[in-house]
Coordinates of C-alpha atoms in Angstrom, one line a residue:
X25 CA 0.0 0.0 0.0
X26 CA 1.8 3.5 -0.8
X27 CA 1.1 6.3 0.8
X28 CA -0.9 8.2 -1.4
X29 CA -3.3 5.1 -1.2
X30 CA -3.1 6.3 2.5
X31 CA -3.4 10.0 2.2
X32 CA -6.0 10.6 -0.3
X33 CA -8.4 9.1 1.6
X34 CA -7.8 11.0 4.6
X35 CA -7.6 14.1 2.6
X36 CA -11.3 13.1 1.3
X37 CA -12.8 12.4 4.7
X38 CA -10.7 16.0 5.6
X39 CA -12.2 18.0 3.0
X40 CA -16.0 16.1 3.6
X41 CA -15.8 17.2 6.6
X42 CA -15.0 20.8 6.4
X43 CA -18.0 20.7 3.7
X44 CA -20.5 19.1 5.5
X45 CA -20.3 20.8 9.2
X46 CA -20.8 24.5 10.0
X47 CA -17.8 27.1 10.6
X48 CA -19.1 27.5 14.0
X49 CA -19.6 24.3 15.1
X50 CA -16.2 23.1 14.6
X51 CA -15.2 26.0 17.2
X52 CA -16.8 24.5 19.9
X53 CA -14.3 22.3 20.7
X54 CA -11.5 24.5 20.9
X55 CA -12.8 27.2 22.6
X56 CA -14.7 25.5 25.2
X57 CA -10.7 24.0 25.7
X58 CA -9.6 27.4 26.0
X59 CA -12.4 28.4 28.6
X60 CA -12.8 25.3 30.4
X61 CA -9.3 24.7 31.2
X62 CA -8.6 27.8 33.2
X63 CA -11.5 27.2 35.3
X64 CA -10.9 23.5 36.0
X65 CA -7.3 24.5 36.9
X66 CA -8.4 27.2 39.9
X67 CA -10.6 24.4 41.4
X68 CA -8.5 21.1 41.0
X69 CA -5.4 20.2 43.4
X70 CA -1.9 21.8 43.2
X71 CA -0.8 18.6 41.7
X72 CA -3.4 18.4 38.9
X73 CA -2.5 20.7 36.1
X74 CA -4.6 20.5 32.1
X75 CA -2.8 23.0 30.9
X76 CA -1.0 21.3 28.4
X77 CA -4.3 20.1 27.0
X78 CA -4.5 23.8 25.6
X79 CA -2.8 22.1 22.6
X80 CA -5.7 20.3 21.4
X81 CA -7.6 23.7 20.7
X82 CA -5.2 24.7 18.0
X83 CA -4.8 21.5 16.6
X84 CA -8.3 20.7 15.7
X85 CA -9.0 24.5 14.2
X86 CA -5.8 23.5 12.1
X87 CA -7.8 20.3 10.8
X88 CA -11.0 22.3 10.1
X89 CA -10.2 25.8 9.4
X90 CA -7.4 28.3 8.1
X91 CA -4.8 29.5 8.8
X92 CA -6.0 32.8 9.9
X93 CA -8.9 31.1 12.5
X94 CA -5.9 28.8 13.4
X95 CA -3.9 31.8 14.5
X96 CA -6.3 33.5 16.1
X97 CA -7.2 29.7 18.3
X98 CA -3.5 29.5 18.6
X99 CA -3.4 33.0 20.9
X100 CA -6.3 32.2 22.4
X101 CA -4.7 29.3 23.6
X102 CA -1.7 31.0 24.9
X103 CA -3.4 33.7 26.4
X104 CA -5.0 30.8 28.3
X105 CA -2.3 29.2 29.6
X106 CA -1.3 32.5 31.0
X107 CA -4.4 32.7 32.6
X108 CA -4.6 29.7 34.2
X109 CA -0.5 30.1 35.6
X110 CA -1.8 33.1 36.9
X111 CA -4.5 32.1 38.5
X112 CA -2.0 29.6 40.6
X113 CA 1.1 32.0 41.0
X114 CA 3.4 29.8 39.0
X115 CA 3.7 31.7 35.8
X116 CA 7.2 31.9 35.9
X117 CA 8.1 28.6 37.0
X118 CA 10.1 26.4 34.8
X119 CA 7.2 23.7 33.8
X120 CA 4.6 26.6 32.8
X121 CA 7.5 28.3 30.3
X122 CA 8.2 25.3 28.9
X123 CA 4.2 25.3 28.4
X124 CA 4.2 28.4 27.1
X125 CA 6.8 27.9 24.5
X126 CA 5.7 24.8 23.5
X127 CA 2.3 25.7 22.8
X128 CA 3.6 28.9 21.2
X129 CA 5.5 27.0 18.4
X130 CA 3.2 24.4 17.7
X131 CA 0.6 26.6 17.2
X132 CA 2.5 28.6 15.0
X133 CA 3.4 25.4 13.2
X134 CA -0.1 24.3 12.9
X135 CA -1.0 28.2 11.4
X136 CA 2.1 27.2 8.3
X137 CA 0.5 23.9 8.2
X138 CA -3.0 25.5 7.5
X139 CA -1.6 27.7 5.3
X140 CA 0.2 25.5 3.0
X141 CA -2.7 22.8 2.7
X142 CA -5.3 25.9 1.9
X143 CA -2.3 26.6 -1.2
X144 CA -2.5 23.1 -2.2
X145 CA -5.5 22.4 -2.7
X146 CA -6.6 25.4 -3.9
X147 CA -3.6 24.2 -6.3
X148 CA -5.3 20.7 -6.9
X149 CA -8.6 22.7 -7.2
X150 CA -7.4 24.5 -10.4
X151 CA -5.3 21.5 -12.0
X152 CA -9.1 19.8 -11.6
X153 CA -10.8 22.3 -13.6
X154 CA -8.0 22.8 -16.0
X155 CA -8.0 18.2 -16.8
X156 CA -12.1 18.2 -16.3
X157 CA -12.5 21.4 -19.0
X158 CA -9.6 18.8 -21.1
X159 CA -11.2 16.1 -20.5
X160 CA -14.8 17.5 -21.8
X161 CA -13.0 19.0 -25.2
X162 CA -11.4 15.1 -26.0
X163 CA -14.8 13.6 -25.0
X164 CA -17.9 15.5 -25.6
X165 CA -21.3 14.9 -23.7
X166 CA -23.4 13.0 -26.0
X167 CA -26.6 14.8 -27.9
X168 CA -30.1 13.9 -25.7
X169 CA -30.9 13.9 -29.5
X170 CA -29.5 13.3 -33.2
X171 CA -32.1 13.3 -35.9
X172 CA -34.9 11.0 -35.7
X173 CA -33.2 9.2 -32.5
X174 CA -32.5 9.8 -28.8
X175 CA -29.9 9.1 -27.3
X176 CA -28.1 8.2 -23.6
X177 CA -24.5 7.2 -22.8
X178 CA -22.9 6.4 -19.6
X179 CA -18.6 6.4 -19.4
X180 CA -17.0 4.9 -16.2
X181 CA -12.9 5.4 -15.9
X182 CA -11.0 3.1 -14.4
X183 CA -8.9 5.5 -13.0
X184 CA -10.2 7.6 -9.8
X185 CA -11.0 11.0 -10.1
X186 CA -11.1 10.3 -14.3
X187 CA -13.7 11.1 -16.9
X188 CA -12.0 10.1 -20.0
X189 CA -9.3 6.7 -20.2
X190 CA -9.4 3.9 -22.9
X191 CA -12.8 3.8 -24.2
X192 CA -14.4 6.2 -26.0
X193 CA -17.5 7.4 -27.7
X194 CA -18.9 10.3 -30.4
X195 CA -21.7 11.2 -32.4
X196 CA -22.4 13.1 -35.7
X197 CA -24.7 13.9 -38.1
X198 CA -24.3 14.2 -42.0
X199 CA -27.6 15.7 -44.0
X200 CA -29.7 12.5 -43.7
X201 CA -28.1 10.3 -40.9
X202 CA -26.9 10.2 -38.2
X203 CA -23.5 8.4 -37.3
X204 CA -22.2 7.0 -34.1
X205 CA -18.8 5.1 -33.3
X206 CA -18.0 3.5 -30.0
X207 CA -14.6 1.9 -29.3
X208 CA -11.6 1.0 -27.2
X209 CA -7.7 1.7 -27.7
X210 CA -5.2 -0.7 -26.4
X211 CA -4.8 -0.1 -22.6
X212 CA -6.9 2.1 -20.3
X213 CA -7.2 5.2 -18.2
X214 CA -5.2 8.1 -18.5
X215 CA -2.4 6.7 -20.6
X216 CA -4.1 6.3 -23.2
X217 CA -6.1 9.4 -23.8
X218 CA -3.7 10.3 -26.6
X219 CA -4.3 7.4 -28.9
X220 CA -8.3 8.2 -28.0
X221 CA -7.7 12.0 -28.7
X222 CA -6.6 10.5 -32.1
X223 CA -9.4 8.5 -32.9
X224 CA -12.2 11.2 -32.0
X225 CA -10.6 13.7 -33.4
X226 CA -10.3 11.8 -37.2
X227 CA -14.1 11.1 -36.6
X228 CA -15.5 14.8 -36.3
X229 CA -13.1 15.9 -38.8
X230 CA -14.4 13.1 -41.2
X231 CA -18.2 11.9 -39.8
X232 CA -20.2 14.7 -40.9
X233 CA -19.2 14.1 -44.9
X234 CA -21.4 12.2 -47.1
X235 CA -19.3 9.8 -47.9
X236 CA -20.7 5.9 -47.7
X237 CA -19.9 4.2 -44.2
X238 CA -16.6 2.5 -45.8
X239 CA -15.0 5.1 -47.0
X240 CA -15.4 7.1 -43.5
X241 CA -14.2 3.9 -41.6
X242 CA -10.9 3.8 -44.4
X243 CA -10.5 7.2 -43.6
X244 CA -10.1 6.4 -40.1
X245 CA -8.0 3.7 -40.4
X246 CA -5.4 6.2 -42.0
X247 CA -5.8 9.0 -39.5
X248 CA -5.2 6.6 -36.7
X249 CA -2.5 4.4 -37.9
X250 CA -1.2 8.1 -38.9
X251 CA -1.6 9.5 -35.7
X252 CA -0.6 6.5 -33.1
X253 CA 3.0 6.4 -35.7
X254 CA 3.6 10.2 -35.1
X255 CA 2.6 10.5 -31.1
X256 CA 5.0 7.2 -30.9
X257 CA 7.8 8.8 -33.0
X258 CA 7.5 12.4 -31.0
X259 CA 7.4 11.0 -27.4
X260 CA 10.4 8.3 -28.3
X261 CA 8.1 4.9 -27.8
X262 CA 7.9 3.9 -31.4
X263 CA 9.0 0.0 -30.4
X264 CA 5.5 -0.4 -29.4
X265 CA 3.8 1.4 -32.7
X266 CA 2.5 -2.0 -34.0
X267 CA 0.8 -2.9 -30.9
X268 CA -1.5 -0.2 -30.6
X269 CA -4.8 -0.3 -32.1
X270 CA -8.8 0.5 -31.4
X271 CA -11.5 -2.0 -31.5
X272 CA -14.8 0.5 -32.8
X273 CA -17.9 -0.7 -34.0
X274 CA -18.9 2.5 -36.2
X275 CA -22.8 2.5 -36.9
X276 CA -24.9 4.8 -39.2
X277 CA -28.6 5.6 -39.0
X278 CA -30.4 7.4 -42.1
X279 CA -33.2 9.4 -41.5
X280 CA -35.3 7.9 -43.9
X281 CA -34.5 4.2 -44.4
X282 CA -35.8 1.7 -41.0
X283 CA -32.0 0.3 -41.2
X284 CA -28.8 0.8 -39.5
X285 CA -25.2 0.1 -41.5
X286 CA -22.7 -1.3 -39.3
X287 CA -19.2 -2.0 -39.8
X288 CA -16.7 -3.7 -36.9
X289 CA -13.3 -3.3 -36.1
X290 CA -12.7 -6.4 -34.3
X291 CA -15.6 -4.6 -31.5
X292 CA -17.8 -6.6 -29.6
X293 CA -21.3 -6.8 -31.5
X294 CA -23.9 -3.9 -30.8
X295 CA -27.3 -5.5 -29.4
X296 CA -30.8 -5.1 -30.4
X297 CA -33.2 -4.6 -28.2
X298 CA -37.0 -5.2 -29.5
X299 CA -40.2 -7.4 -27.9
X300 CA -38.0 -8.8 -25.1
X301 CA -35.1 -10.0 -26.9
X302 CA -31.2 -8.7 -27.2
X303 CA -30.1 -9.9 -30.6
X304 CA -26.4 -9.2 -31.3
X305 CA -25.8 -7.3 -34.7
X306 CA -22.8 -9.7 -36.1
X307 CA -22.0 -8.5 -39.4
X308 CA -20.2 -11.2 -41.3
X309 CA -16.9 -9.9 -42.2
X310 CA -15.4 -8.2 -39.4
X311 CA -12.5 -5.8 -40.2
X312 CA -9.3 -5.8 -38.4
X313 CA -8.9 -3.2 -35.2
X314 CA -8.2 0.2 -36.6
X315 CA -4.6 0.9 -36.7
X316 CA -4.0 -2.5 -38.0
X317 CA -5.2 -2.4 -41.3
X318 CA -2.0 -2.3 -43.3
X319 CA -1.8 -5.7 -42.3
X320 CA -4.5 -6.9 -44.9
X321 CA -6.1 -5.2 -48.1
X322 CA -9.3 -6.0 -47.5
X323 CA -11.9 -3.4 -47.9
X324 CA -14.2 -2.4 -45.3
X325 CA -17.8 -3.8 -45.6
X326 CA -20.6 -2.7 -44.2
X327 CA -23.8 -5.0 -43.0
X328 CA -27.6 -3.5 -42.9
X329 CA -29.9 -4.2 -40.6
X330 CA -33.4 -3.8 -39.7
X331 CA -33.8 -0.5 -37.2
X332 CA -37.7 0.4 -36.9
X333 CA -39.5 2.8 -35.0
X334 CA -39.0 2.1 -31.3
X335 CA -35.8 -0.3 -31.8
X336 CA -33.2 0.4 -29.6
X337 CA -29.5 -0.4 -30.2
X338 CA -27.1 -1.3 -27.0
X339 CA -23.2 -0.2 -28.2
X340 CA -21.2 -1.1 -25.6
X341 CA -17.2 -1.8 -24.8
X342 CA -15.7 -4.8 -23.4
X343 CA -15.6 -3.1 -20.0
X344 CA -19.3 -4.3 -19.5
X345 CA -19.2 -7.1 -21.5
X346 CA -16.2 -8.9 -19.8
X347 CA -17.1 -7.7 -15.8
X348 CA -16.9 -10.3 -13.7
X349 CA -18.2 -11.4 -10.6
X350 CA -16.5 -12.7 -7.1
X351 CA -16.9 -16.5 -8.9
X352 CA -15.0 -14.8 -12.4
X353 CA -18.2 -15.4 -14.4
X354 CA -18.6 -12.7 -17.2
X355 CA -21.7 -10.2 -16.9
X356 CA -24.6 -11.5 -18.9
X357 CA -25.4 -8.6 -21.0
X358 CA -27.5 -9.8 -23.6
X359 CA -29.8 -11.5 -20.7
X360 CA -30.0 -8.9 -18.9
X361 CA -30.5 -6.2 -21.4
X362 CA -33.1 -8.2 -22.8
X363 CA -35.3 -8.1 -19.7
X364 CA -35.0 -4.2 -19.3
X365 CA -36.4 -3.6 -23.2
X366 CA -39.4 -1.6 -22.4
X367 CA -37.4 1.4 -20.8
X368 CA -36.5 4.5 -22.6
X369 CA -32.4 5.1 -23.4
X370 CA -32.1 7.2 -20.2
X371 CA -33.8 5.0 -17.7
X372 CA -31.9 1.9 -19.5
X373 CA -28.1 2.8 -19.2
X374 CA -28.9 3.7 -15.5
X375 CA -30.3 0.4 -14.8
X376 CA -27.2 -1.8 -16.3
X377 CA -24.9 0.6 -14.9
X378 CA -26.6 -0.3 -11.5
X379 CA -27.0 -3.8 -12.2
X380 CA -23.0 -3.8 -13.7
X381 CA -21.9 -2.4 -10.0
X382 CA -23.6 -4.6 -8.2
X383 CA -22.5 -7.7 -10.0
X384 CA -19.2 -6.9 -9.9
X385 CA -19.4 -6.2 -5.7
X386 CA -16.7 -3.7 -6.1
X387 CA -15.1 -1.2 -8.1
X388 CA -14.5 -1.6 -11.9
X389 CA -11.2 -3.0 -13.5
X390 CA -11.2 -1.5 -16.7
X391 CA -12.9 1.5 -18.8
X392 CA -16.7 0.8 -19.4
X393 CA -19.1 2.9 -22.0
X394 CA -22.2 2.3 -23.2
X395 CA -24.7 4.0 -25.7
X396 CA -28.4 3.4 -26.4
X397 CA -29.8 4.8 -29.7
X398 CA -33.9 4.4 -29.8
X399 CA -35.3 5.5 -33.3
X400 CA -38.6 7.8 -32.2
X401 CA -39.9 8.4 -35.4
X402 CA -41.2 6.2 -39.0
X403 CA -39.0 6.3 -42.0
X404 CA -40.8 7.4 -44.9
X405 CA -39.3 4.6 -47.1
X406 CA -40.7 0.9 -47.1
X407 CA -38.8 -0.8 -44.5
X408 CA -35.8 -3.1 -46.0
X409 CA -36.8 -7.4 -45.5
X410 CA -35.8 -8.2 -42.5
X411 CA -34.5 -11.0 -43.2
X412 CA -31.6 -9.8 -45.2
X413 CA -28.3 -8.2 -44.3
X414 CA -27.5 -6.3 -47.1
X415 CA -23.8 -5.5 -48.0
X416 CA -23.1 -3.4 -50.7
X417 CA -20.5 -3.6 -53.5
X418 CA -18.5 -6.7 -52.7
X419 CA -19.1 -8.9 -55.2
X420 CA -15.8 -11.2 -53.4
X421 CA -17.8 -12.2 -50.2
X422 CA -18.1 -16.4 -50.4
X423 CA -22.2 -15.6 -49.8
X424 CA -22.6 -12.7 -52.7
X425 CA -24.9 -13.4 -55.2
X426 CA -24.4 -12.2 -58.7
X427 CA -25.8 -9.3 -57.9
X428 CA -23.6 -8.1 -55.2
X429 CA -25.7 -8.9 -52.0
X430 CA -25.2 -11.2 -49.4
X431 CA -28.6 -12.8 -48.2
X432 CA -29.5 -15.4 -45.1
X433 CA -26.3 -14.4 -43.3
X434 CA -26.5 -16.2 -39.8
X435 CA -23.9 -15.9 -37.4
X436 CA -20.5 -16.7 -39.3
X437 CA -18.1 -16.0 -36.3
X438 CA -15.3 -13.3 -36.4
X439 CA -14.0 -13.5 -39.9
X440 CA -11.8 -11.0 -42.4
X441 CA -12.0 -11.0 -45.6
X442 CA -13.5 -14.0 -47.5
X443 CA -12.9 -16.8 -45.5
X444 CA -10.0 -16.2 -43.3
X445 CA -10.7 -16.4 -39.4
X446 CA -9.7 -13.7 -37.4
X447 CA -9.4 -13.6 -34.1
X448 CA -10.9 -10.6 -31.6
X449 CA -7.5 -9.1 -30.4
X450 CA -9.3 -7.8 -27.2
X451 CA -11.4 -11.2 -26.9
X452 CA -9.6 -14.1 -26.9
X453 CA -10.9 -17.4 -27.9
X454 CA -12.9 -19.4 -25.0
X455 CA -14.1 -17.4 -21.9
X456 CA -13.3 -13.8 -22.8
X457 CA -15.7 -14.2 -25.9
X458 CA -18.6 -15.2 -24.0
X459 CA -20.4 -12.5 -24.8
X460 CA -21.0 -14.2 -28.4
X461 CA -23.0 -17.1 -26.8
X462 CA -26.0 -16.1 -25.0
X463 CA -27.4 -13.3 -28.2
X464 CA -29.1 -14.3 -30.8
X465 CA -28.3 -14.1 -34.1
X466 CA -30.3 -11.2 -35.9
X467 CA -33.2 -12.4 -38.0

């Protein structure tokens, strides 16, 4: 245990304190020391001095208040102390000046004590605001709306006294759709905010365009592999360049089509919630994380699903996904979320965040965020057969017809490119993929 583990909860329970009671309050203590003392002195036997107990008054004032109230308690004190030797004729006797001029340093210790805490953490206040204002610039709030769909989020650090680490979220919207991209770099908390700085700031710059959902997610792929190679080159830690990535599932909503495109970057699957049931939105040909794509030439391809009017769609990292409990089973998300269907976006990431925290029975390991997207009003268009997955313009997928589109696609596993299995670099194979067992496959 180091001693900041030590300290920073004392300073907590400290500053709680000072919040919570009144000013005056607190000097009840130390000035019915001050008073009391004296008076218990005149009355009790020659032998029986409290005097030195005039310590205690300063002290406690040091804990509670400022320096100046500290000073101020501090001569009290002393004047005290002179009071009560008085009182007994033995002012000038040896014990009673050594009294004196102990009391009279410590309290003037305690007074630079108060003084330097009040500087630090009115110090520690501004750093606060200064990383909190930093932290809100690298990861926005989320919309309460985006088009034709509400939205909610929730974002859990695993860092105390965080509000941005590994995962991260954003939201945009072109003319006619709106676009949404969750994800989670390689490591967690506050060293890696610069690789997520990276990835949302290549997703504003690029989201709002009208360019098809593959070229955006290509576009991102460049920025970030771009980005991770110059912040590892400028801070001296390029040795590690190829072994950081971001899993992202980036999802986009039009405005007047009952569908939402989704492409993965080696991202758990988003869920949908509808009548009851959490079915998990595999597409079939899942692209490698971003950041990793020079490793293949594969094109990105996206997968269509059916998004009607009061759908909801769970995005989610593997910080909820992989939780586990005292026994080291993972959280059953797509159980749970599947009983909670009837509640609105708001209402719904409260509830798993609850339900999250009180299945792991203790504080969370790693970054967690979650979005839920309900689409509130009908499309115009007739709504796309639901039971198709429609992925345009890749005629080289082993289930295209002649015509381009893939049809009937159940659940084909993690795949990349035609036929080659790939493995989840942030889910390994067995337990830590669990979350691919209990959803269904979408229909």
């Amino acid at each position: 245990m180091t001693t900041a583990s030590i300290t920073t909860p004392l300073g907590r329970i400290l500053r709680s304190w000072r919040r919570s009671a009144p000013g005056p309050l607190w000097l009840v203590v130390p000035l019915t020391l001050i008073i009391a003392i004296p008076v218990a002195d005149y009355f009790l036997p020659p032998d029986i001095h409290l005097a030195h107990l005039l310590i205690v008054a300063p002290a406690v004032t040091s804990v509670v208040s400022g320096p100046r109230l500290t000073a101020l308690i501090g001569g009290l004190a002393v004047a005290s102390l002179v009071v009560a030797g008085t009182e007994r004729g033995v002012l000038t006797t040896e014990s009673v000046l050594v009294e004196f001029g102990s009391l009279a340093v410590l309290s003037v210790l305690l007074v630079i004590f108060a003084l330097l805490r009040d500087r630090l953490w009115l110090e520690l206040r501004r750093v606060r605001s200064v990383s909190d204002a930093t932290q809100r610039v690298v990861l926005r709030p989320l919309p309460e709306r985006a088009g034709p769909v509400s939205i909610a989020s929730e974002y859990r650090s695993a860092e105390a006294d965080t509000r941005i680490g590994g995962d991260l979220y954003a939201v945009a919207r072109a003319s006619d759709s709106t676009r949404l991209v969750i994800g989670d770099v390689r490591g967690k908390g506050l060293a890696s905010i610069s690789d997520t700085a990276i990835m949302l700031g290549a997703f504003r710059a690029a989201a709002h365009r009208q360019s098809p959902l593959p070229e955006l997610v290509a576009y991102l792929e460049g920025a970030v592999r771009w980005g991770l190679a110059e912040f590892s080159e400028s801070s001296g830690s390029e040795a590690d360049v190829g072994e950081r990535f971001v899993t992202a599932v980036v999802v986009d909503i039009p405005d007047d089509q009952p569908v939402v495109h989704v492409i993965s970057c080696g991202h758990p699957p988003p869920l949908l919630l509808r009548d009851a049931t959490a079915t998990a939105l595999t597409v079939p040909c899942p692209a490698l994380p971003l950041g990793l794509g020079g490793l293949s030439d594969d094109t990105y391809v996206q997968a269509t699903f059916p998004f009607a009017c009061g759908d909801r769609l769970l995005l989610y990292t593997d910080g909820v996904s992989e939780t586990r409990d005292v026994q080291g089973t993972f959280y059953p998300l797509a159980e749970r979320a599947a009983a909670w269907t009837d509640q609105e976006p708001g209402p719904l990431v409260q509830t798993i965040t609850a339900d999250l925290k009180a299945f792991a029975a203790g504080p969370l390991n790693d970054d967690m965020a979650m979005i839920v997207v309900q689409r509130d009003k009908t499309p115009d268009s007739p709504s796309t057969p639901s039971s198709q997955h429609i992925v345009p313009h890749d005629r080289h997928h082993p289930d295209a017809s002649a015509d381009g589109v893939v049809r009937g696609i159940g659940d084909h596993g993690p795949t990349h490119g035609p036929g080659r299995p790939h493995a989840h670099p942030s889910h390994p194979a067995g337990a830590g993929n669990n979350w691919r067992q209990t959803p269904k496959t979408a229909e």
